[in-house]
Amino acid sequence: MVEKRRFGNLVPHLILLVGVSIVAFPVYLAFVASTHDAATIANGQMQPVPGPHFLENYYRTIFVGTSSSTREPVGTMMLNSFVMAMGIALGKILISIISAYAVVYFRFPFRMTAFWIIFVTLMLPVEVRIYPTYKIVADLGLIDTYAGLTMPLVASATGTLLFRQFFMTIPDELLEASKIDGAGAFRFFKDTVLPLSITTIAALFVIQFIYGWNQYLWPLLITTKDNMQTIVIGIKKMIVTQDALTEWQLAMATAVLAMLPPVVVVVLMQRLFVKGLVETEK
Amino acid sequence: MEKRSVISGRLLPYLLLLPQLAITLVFFYWPASQALWQSFMLEDAFGLSSEFVGLENYAALFQQPEYFRAVGTTFIFSTAVTVLSLSVALLLAAMADRQIRGAPVYKTLLIWPYAVAPAIAGVLWLFMFQPSLGLVARGLRSLGLDWNPLLNGNHAMMLVVLSATWKQISYNFLFFLAGLQAIPKSLIEAAAIDGARPTRRFWTIVFPLLSPTTFFLLVVNIVYVFFDTFGIIDAVTGGGPAKATETLVYKVYSDGRLGGDLGGSAAQSVILMIIVIALTAVQFRFVERKVQY
């Protein structure tokens, strides 16, 4: 601290507390709503304290589903979200680490062309090419499949750039030493590059898992069957705007369940998360 | 920068690149070029034949008042979210940067909304502001305000702006905090010795030194508002009421889905691609500058 303050750090604490409360309040309210019954919420009588219907609401949400719209139970949706998020995260890591390995450690014709072909995809988010991409996936017969959900989102330049950047920092001497030991491309990758890359892989995994879990537009287009829906899509269909039929207590339980996995990942792996976030944006 | 020592191999590097290149070509380049091609074509009502019409789809687009309305909506939306989320995040980061007790706890408590899906963030705010049963909406109504985002376009816009801002604060906070912590403390101490009060120190020293971070976040936030807020808009308002919250990305989606106007939808996609490319180029020029700096 540069100078002494009369009231210590009262003002920063107050501002931060207000900030934290504003950030937490919508989620707290969603949790509260998920523990009340439908009538209390619909009457507008809900008080901001938890009610007695926690177990009942969550049981119905996960195993039964909402009654008004004959939707799938949220358990199925969570499984779909999980498969999609893992598929995207692991797929991205796998294809980008080997392509970065090729670009950094080999010399071959069209090396930089290949790099630029990958690099330019940074500029084409799925939102700007939705219908043509949809048509291609439909033509390939991948509607309502996990492959259709994940594959178009697996390729992106972020991972390749991140691994390329990291590989450049690995000292050349390691490759020399490994060559002297008679190791080939595969052994150098497995014994040297991969162990050194663990932190980078983990950081990328955290970011891409969140990215995959939170996808919205793509699953909305590509899933037509209820049992292929992801949870982020499912919740939207539970909320019938201007309609008293919305079962808000179940919708809010779904919202809590949809937030839980990615938020837990961020909180438990905060260091990796921050590293991943800062490095993928470079 | 290049490696001095390399591995020999003729076929192997191509095999390693194959998965990434194959997916990129099939799911990125092919659809993007389709969009570009379709934007020059006019398809008949049954989709049986199409003819080359040059820039007619673009001309038709620029004659649509709805298109300019979507441009205006996008502009208002992105300005509001960017300004709001950047200022709140900067305030919180400046506070968390002081050496106060519990700073890491505050940091954890402020960054987790990054992990919440945009659509879920929208649903949370919709629940609070739902006119008949939302807790905050009831408060507003008891104050005599006729709050109804389902009918009033301005209210709907405020709701999506709030949801989008709420979600984006954590990201901006994290980068501002990192930026603040990178500023040498000696500069601030020197100014303090010269008698500058904290507020003056902030605006004359800290804020200018933070400008690379601010500029970077400005671009990232605009891209966020353009593309990632699709889920918020779809979940909260569906572009309504009366298209009051229809942004450019939402319009591509709804035009392509409802009307069969493939050419017009493709032309809109191409314009969006040009916007992203321009923003990315700006961002990279800035990154290069930062490296020299």
XYZ file of C-alpha atoms in Angstrom:
575
model
C 0.000 0.000 0.000
C 1.351 3.337 -0.987
C -0.267 5.433 1.702
C -2.213 4.918 4.887
C -5.961 5.099 4.542
C -8.206 6.288 7.308
C -10.827 3.588 6.799
C -8.401 0.858 5.798
C -9.688 -1.000 2.807
C -13.352 -0.591 3.540
C -14.317 0.840 0.152
C -12.649 -1.861 -2.001
C -14.191 -4.567 0.182
C -17.638 -3.007 -0.136
C -17.404 -2.638 -3.918
C -16.126 -6.189 -4.338
C -18.852 -7.565 -2.094
C -21.511 -5.776 -4.125
C -19.904 -7.136 -7.302
C -19.805 -10.684 -5.964
C -23.449 -10.475 -4.862
C -24.632 -9.196 -8.235
C -22.731 -11.987 -9.927
C -24.087 -14.642 -7.573
C -27.666 -13.451 -7.137
C -29.219 -14.825 -10.370
C -27.729 -18.237 -9.664
C -28.833 -18.176 -6.031
C -32.353 -17.321 -7.132
C -32.349 -20.163 -9.664
C -31.312 -22.559 -6.921
C -34.038 -21.239 -4.606
C -36.649 -21.634 -7.347
C -35.537 -25.212 -7.904
C -36.525 -26.049 -4.317
C -40.094 -24.684 -4.413
C -43.233 -26.133 -5.951
C -44.791 -24.869 -9.169
C -47.682 -23.039 -7.508
C -45.504 -20.940 -5.207
C -43.448 -19.701 -8.158
C -46.396 -19.189 -10.507
C -48.254 -17.081 -7.943
C -45.256 -14.824 -7.617
C -45.167 -15.723 -3.916
C -41.661 -17.162 -3.864
C -39.450 -15.701 -1.147
C -35.685 -15.652 -1.684
C -35.078 -18.546 0.730
C -34.884 -22.252 -0.212
C -38.097 -24.256 -0.034
C -38.823 -27.905 0.896
C -39.014 -29.509 -2.570
C -35.326 -29.966 -3.366
C -35.216 -33.772 -3.649
C -38.549 -34.106 -5.413
C -37.727 -31.468 -8.056
C -34.270 -32.772 -8.819
C -35.478 -36.364 -8.967
C -38.191 -35.401 -11.444
C -35.821 -33.291 -13.506
C -33.078 -35.876 -13.825
C -35.096 -39.080 -14.177
C -38.568 -38.136 -15.400
C -38.530 -34.842 -17.293
C -41.166 -32.139 -17.532
C -44.752 -33.310 -17.870
C -46.181 -30.537 -20.029
C -43.944 -31.127 -22.989
C -43.121 -34.887 -22.871
C -39.424 -34.083 -23.073
C -36.592 -36.415 -22.286
C -35.373 -36.597 -18.697
C -32.515 -34.200 -18.095
C -30.223 -37.103 -17.194
C -30.176 -38.101 -20.867
C -29.497 -34.528 -21.940
C -26.597 -34.263 -19.518
C -25.133 -37.455 -20.924
C -25.394 -35.985 -24.447
C -23.777 -32.740 -23.316
C -21.006 -34.681 -21.642
C -20.311 -36.815 -24.722
C -20.300 -33.705 -26.928
C -18.041 -31.697 -24.601
C -15.575 -34.562 -24.181
C -15.639 -35.324 -27.903
C -14.891 -31.720 -28.812
C -12.225 -31.233 -26.138
C -10.349 -34.507 -26.693
C -10.800 -34.385 -30.472
C -9.403 -30.876 -30.672
C -6.426 -31.741 -28.497
C -5.620 -34.867 -30.497
C -5.812 -33.415 -33.987
C -4.180 -30.124 -33.075
C -1.251 -31.598 -31.158
C -0.261 -33.885 -34.045
C -0.704 -31.171 -36.648
C 1.395 -28.751 -34.596
C 4.034 -31.482 -34.209
C 4.143 -31.852 -37.997
C 4.391 -28.103 -38.613
C 7.108 -27.510 -36.016
C 9.331 -30.597 -36.268
C 9.259 -31.488 -39.953
C 10.307 -29.742 -43.134
C 8.189 -30.573 -46.150
C 6.713 -28.857 -49.209
C 3.585 -26.760 -48.498
C 4.322 -26.682 -44.775
C 3.428 -23.025 -44.384
C 0.455 -23.404 -46.734
C -0.942 -26.056 -44.426
C -0.323 -23.820 -41.445
C -2.146 -20.905 -43.049
C -5.071 -23.085 -44.116
C -5.534 -23.979 -40.461
C -4.811 -20.468 -39.218
C -7.512 -18.777 -41.315
C -10.245 -20.861 -39.662
C -9.841 -18.594 -36.633
C -11.862 -16.125 -38.640
C -14.824 -18.347 -39.458
C -16.956 -18.974 -36.377
C -19.712 -21.529 -36.866
C -22.343 -18.779 -36.674
C -21.381 -17.274 -40.028
C -21.510 -20.511 -41.972
C -24.359 -22.340 -40.272
C -26.617 -23.293 -43.158
C -23.967 -24.528 -45.616
C -22.327 -26.497 -42.788
C -25.692 -27.893 -41.803
C -26.305 -28.997 -45.379
C -22.963 -30.809 -45.570
C -23.563 -32.596 -42.273
C -27.058 -33.543 -43.470
C -25.666 -34.850 -46.771
C -23.178 -36.960 -44.847
C -26.102 -38.445 -42.902
C -24.792 -37.183 -39.576
C -27.950 -35.449 -38.286
C -28.786 -36.673 -34.773
C -25.440 -38.374 -34.286
C -22.620 -37.606 -31.897
C -20.272 -37.352 -34.870
C -22.451 -34.626 -36.376
C -22.536 -32.797 -33.056
C -18.793 -32.798 -32.528
C -16.897 -33.015 -35.816
C -17.634 -29.564 -37.270
C -16.548 -27.993 -33.972
C -13.418 -30.093 -33.548
C -11.283 -28.275 -36.070
C -10.019 -24.918 -34.993
C -6.804 -23.052 -35.169
C -6.650 -22.268 -31.452
C -5.219 -25.611 -30.374
C -2.708 -25.838 -33.205
C -1.444 -22.315 -32.513
C -1.167 -22.987 -28.797
C 0.813 -26.220 -29.251
C 2.989 -24.686 -31.952
C 3.852 -21.844 -29.601
C 4.673 -24.282 -26.831
C 6.756 -26.621 -29.037
C 8.879 -23.667 -30.121
C 9.979 -23.251 -26.498
C 11.210 -26.862 -26.201
C 15.034 -26.716 -26.484
C 16.495 -28.187 -29.695
C 19.011 -30.112 -27.608
C 16.268 -32.463 -26.470
C 15.625 -33.542 -30.042
C 19.367 -33.901 -30.674
C 19.771 -36.055 -27.590
C 16.813 -38.168 -28.502
C 18.189 -38.654 -32.041
C 21.510 -39.814 -30.592
C 19.585 -42.326 -28.533
C 18.179 -43.607 -31.798
C 14.625 -42.457 -31.169
C 12.334 -41.811 -34.141
C 9.513 -39.342 -34.565
C 7.084 -41.447 -32.568
C 9.400 -42.094 -29.604
C 10.487 -38.447 -29.386
C 6.815 -37.445 -29.307
C 5.820 -40.039 -26.718
C 8.852 -39.780 -24.418
C 9.723 -36.100 -24.633
C 7.101 -33.852 -26.218
C 4.016 -35.362 -24.652
C 5.226 -35.355 -21.023
C 6.361 -31.732 -21.397
C 3.003 -30.733 -22.861
C 0.828 -32.048 -20.036
C 0.051 -28.641 -18.511
C -0.740 -27.113 -21.886
C -2.982 -30.062 -22.720
C -4.802 -29.751 -19.401
C -5.293 -25.994 -19.807
C -6.632 -26.452 -23.319
C -8.882 -29.243 -22.102
C -10.487 -27.031 -19.446
C -11.257 -24.269 -21.954
C -12.508 -26.615 -24.658
C -14.655 -28.644 -22.279
C -16.480 -25.461 -21.270
C -16.703 -24.405 -24.915
C -18.177 -27.766 -25.899
C -20.588 -28.054 -22.994
C -21.975 -24.561 -23.660
C -22.558 -24.929 -27.416
C -25.983 -23.708 -28.425
C -26.597 -22.861 -32.063
C -24.992 -25.952 -33.553
C -26.815 -28.578 -31.425
C -30.029 -26.614 -31.968
C -29.767 -27.192 -35.710
C -28.272 -30.645 -35.749
C -30.502 -32.452 -33.245
C -34.091 -33.214 -34.189
C -34.741 -36.152 -31.871
C -35.477 -35.382 -28.242
C -33.107 -38.068 -27.014
C -30.166 -36.372 -28.769
C -30.730 -32.948 -27.217
C -28.080 -31.365 -25.037
C -29.028 -29.771 -21.736
C -28.435 -26.198 -22.928
C -30.927 -26.769 -25.765
C -33.332 -28.706 -23.556
C -33.820 -25.891 -21.082
C -34.908 -23.477 -23.784
C -37.674 -25.834 -24.819
C -38.916 -26.062 -21.229
C -39.558 -22.346 -21.115
C -42.699 -21.517 -22.989
C -42.685 -17.741 -23.151
C -45.995 -16.091 -22.286
C -47.295 -19.394 -21.058
C -48.353 -20.329 -17.561
C -47.475 -23.949 -18.349
C -43.766 -23.415 -17.858
C -42.665 -25.567 -14.941
C -40.211 -23.056 -13.621
C -39.079 -25.166 -10.675
C -37.921 -27.900 -13.094
C -36.489 -25.416 -15.585
C -34.433 -23.831 -12.808
C -33.270 -27.225 -11.537
C -32.151 -27.892 -15.124
C -30.342 -24.542 -15.205
C -28.498 -25.435 -12.008
C -27.570 -28.863 -13.408
C -26.424 -27.279 -16.678
C -24.133 -24.848 -14.866
C -22.710 -27.324 -12.392
C -20.134 -29.267 -14.466
C -18.403 -26.312 -16.188
C -18.472 -24.146 -13.045
C -16.981 -26.952 -10.974
C -14.260 -27.367 -13.592
C -13.436 -23.644 -13.439
C -13.402 -23.447 -9.659
C -11.407 -26.636 -9.058
C -8.960 -26.080 -11.889
C -8.747 -22.318 -11.650
C -5.031 -22.153 -12.339
C -5.277 -24.248 -15.489
C -8.386 -22.356 -16.532
C -6.683 -18.967 -16.276
C -3.620 -20.295 -18.097
C -5.778 -21.734 -20.863
C -7.852 -18.596 -21.217
C -4.875 -16.262 -21.380
C -2.893 -18.452 -23.767
C -5.646 -19.298 -26.220
C -6.260 -15.578 -26.667
C -2.696 -14.715 -27.588
C 11.017 -18.484 -35.582
C 12.026 -21.924 -36.865
C 13.495 -25.032 -35.308
C 17.126 -25.629 -36.229
C 16.923 -29.342 -35.603
C 14.200 -31.257 -37.437
C 12.999 -34.825 -37.857
C 13.307 -36.409 -41.281
C 10.269 -37.962 -42.867
C 8.471 -37.598 -46.170
C 5.018 -39.043 -45.701
C 4.670 -38.773 -41.918
C 4.108 -34.989 -41.642
C 1.283 -35.171 -44.165
C -0.324 -38.018 -42.255
C -0.107 -36.012 -39.035
C -1.741 -33.012 -40.684
C -4.390 -35.056 -42.454
C -7.121 -35.170 -39.762
C -6.993 -31.444 -39.061
C -6.835 -30.478 -42.725
C -9.607 -32.886 -43.723
C -12.003 -31.544 -41.081
C -11.029 -27.963 -41.840
C -11.642 -28.383 -45.552
C -14.933 -30.254 -45.186
C -16.480 -28.188 -42.386
C -14.877 -24.765 -42.847
C -13.728 -24.061 -46.389
C -16.387 -25.993 -48.231
C -19.338 -24.342 -46.369
C -17.707 -20.914 -46.474
C -17.204 -21.126 -50.215
C -20.764 -22.437 -50.594
C -22.004 -19.373 -48.746
C -19.942 -17.141 -50.997
C -21.193 -18.882 -54.143
C -24.841 -18.888 -53.034
C -24.679 -15.204 -52.284
C -24.265 -14.610 -56.037
C -27.071 -16.988 -57.023
C -30.821 -16.670 -57.109
C -32.772 -19.847 -56.481
C -36.361 -20.296 -57.641
C -39.138 -20.923 -55.122
C -38.831 -24.714 -55.354
C -35.065 -24.849 -55.193
C -34.965 -26.617 -58.554
C -32.878 -24.190 -60.530
C -30.692 -21.233 -59.799
C -29.102 -18.533 -61.861
C -26.139 -16.269 -61.431
C -27.263 -12.800 -60.425
C -24.018 -11.153 -59.411
C -24.414 -8.690 -56.599
C -28.211 -8.568 -56.747
C -28.647 -10.373 -53.427
C -26.459 -7.787 -51.761
C -28.315 -4.936 -53.449
C -31.645 -6.414 -52.323
C -30.300 -6.737 -48.802
C -29.264 -3.109 -48.688
C -32.743 -2.086 -49.748
C -34.354 -3.882 -46.829
C -35.224 -1.551 -43.952
C -35.176 -4.637 -41.646
C -31.536 -5.234 -42.463
C -30.558 -1.757 -41.372
C -32.696 -2.184 -38.315
C -30.703 -5.303 -37.432
C -27.476 -3.348 -38.028
C -28.732 -0.662 -35.636
C -29.810 -3.231 -33.039
C -26.437 -4.961 -33.222
C -24.678 -1.619 -32.838
C -26.713 -0.569 -29.782
C -26.442 -4.033 -28.241
C -22.701 -4.367 -28.699
C -21.956 -0.809 -27.545
C -24.079 -1.198 -24.411
C -22.632 -4.598 -23.451
C -19.040 -3.612 -24.205
C -19.158 -0.309 -22.305
C -21.055 -1.744 -19.330
C -19.065 -4.930 -18.902
C -15.703 -3.210 -19.422
C -16.412 -0.460 -16.891
C -17.788 -2.773 -14.214
C -14.933 -5.226 -14.743
C -12.322 -2.460 -14.587
C -13.787 -1.116 -11.351
C -13.793 -4.581 -9.761
C -10.304 -5.391 -11.037
C -8.919 -2.093 -9.716
C -10.370 -2.939 -6.306
C -9.104 -6.529 -6.337
C -5.644 -5.300 -7.378
C -5.215 -3.408 -4.070
C -3.439 -5.425 -1.464
C -6.495 -6.346 0.513
C -7.247 -9.443 2.513
C -9.119 -12.156 0.632
C -8.236 -10.940 -2.869
C -7.877 -14.521 -4.262
C -11.299 -15.424 -2.853
C -12.890 -12.434 -4.565
C -11.163 -13.459 -7.771
C -12.615 -16.982 -7.630
C -16.062 -15.615 -6.786
C -15.962 -13.251 -9.759
C -14.642 -15.465 -12.548
C -16.936 -18.479 -12.486
C -19.768 -16.987 -14.627
C -17.396 -17.485 -17.559
C -18.375 -21.155 -17.368
C -22.117 -20.478 -17.637
C -23.556 -21.019 -21.119
C -24.945 -17.815 -22.695
C -28.364 -19.429 -23.085
C -28.412 -20.410 -19.397
C -27.359 -16.892 -18.376
C -30.291 -15.601 -20.411
C -32.693 -18.007 -18.724
C -31.524 -16.919 -15.243
C -32.154 -13.267 -16.030
C -35.437 -14.024 -17.747
C -36.601 -15.732 -14.574
C -35.793 -12.673 -12.456
C -37.445 -10.292 -14.888
C -40.382 -12.419 -16.031
C -43.247 -9.875 -15.738
C -45.746 -11.964 -13.777
C -43.558 -13.989 -11.432
C -40.009 -12.651 -11.517
C -38.710 -11.358 -8.215
C -37.101 -8.231 -9.667
C -39.980 -7.613 -12.071
C -42.432 -7.619 -9.155
C -40.257 -5.052 -7.418
C -40.210 -2.855 -10.514
C -43.971 -3.142 -10.873
C -44.548 -2.235 -7.248
C -42.545 0.922 -7.960
C -45.168 1.749 -10.568
C -43.089 0.785 -13.599
C -44.980 -1.022 -16.324
C -42.198 -3.557 -16.825
C -42.821 -6.078 -19.589
C -39.951 -7.353 -21.727
C -42.363 -9.667 -23.561
C -44.197 -6.720 -25.106
C -41.870 -3.740 -24.793
C -38.897 -3.766 -27.157
C -36.750 -1.475 -25.008
C -37.308 -3.617 -21.943
C -36.405 -6.726 -23.936
C -33.203 -5.032 -25.103
C -32.306 -4.068 -21.529
C -32.826 -7.653 -20.441
C -30.520 -9.152 -23.075
C -27.930 -6.421 -22.427
C -27.968 -7.236 -18.700
C -27.660 -10.989 -19.278
C -24.830 -10.570 -21.785
C -23.006 -8.114 -19.517
C -23.376 -10.349 -16.471
C -21.723 -13.196 -18.323
C -18.914 -11.125 -19.821
C -17.758 -9.332 -16.640
C -15.756 -12.343 -15.443
C -13.696 -12.535 -18.622
C -12.923 -8.812 -18.673
C -12.173 -8.837 -14.946
C -9.594 -11.583 -15.373
C -7.726 -9.784 -18.156
C -7.908 -6.374 -16.471
C -6.570 -7.856 -13.244
C -3.661 -9.471 -15.103
C -3.014 -6.152 -16.871
C -3.066 -4.204 -13.610
C -0.725 -6.627 -11.894
C 1.779 -6.217 -14.727
C 2.124 -2.455 -14.109
C 5.322 -1.734 -12.172
C 4.474 -0.598 -8.647
C 7.445 1.799 -8.646
C 5.677 4.094 -11.145
C 2.666 4.390 -8.893
C 4.812 4.955 -5.819
C 6.763 7.678 -7.598
C 3.524 9.486 -8.420
C 2.372 9.090 -4.827
C 5.567 10.712 -3.597
C 4.881 13.581 -5.993
C 1.586 13.981 -4.173
C -0.891 12.489 -6.674
C -4.028 11.133 -5.017
C -5.274 7.605 -5.864
C -7.902 8.791 -8.383
C -5.411 11.017 -10.165
C -2.833 8.206 -10.184
C -5.377 5.875 -11.728
C -6.326 8.142 -14.617
C -2.885 9.551 -15.405
C -0.727 6.453 -14.916
C -2.603 3.206 -14.546
C -5.278 3.729 -17.175
C -2.886 4.769 -19.996
C -0.574 1.851 -19.205
C -3.564 -0.454 -19.297
C -4.588 0.662 -22.783
C -3.215 -2.409 -24.621
C -5.410 -4.648 -22.440
C -8.394 -2.339 -22.868
C -8.017 -2.293 -26.616
C -7.643 -6.056 -26.811
C -10.751 -6.519 -24.668
C -12.676 -4.043 -26.802
C -12.183 -6.219 -29.878
C -12.836 -9.484 -28.027
C -16.030 -8.059 -26.528
C -17.354 -6.922 -29.884
C -16.742 -10.390 -31.312
C -18.434 -11.884 -28.234
C -21.510 -9.713 -28.622
C -21.731 -10.413 -32.345
C -21.543 -14.188 -32.181
C -21.651 -15.708 -28.707
C -24.785 -13.905 -27.577
C -26.933 -15.849 -30.022
C -27.941 -18.222 -27.204
C -28.983 -15.353 -24.933
C -31.180 -13.749 -27.568
C -32.747 -17.014 -28.650
C -33.511 -18.102 -25.082
C -34.709 -14.745 -23.733
C -36.531 -12.989 -26.552
C -36.278 -15.047 -29.738
C -35.375 -11.794 -31.497
C -38.655 -10.196 -30.444
C -40.848 -8.493 -29.524
C -41.423 -7.289 -33.088
C -37.749 -7.924 -33.951
C -36.563 -5.378 -31.381
C -33.666 -7.629 -30.356
C -32.838 -9.165 -33.732
C -29.102 -8.843 -34.275
C -27.268 -9.582 -37.526
C -26.388 -13.146 -36.515
C -29.916 -13.798 -35.328
C -31.258 -12.508 -38.635
C -29.093 -14.945 -40.630
C -30.534 -17.725 -38.509
C -34.181 -16.688 -38.692
C -34.139 -15.687 -42.387
C -32.527 -18.953 -43.420
C -34.836 -20.982 -41.204
C -38.181 -19.381 -41.968
C -37.908 -17.909 -45.412
C -36.254 -20.014 -48.089
C -34.170 -17.011 -49.137
C -30.873 -18.871 -49.388
C -29.164 -16.225 -51.484
C -30.091 -13.418 -49.131
C -29.102 -15.447 -46.080
C -25.784 -16.350 -47.724
C -25.120 -12.699 -48.552
C -25.669 -11.834 -44.902
C -23.257 -14.597 -43.873
C -20.616 -13.260 -46.240
C -20.944 -9.763 -44.788
C -20.542 -11.227 -41.297
C -17.432 -13.107 -42.407
C -15.959 -9.854 -43.693
C -16.695 -8.217 -40.329
C -14.980 -11.057 -38.406
C -11.960 -10.980 -40.705
C -11.656 -7.214 -40.226
C -11.919 -7.519 -36.447
C -9.385 -10.352 -36.350
C -6.982 -8.345 -38.498
C -7.287 -5.394 -36.112
C -6.650 -7.721 -33.193
C -3.521 -9.212 -34.753
C -2.040 -5.861 -35.662
C -2.499 -4.944 -32.036
C -0.907 -8.169 -30.815
C 2.162 -7.462 -32.949
C 2.424 -4.005 -31.421
C 2.180 -5.468 -27.950
C 5.074 -7.829 -28.623
C 7.331 -4.925 -29.605
C 6.130 -2.965 -26.619
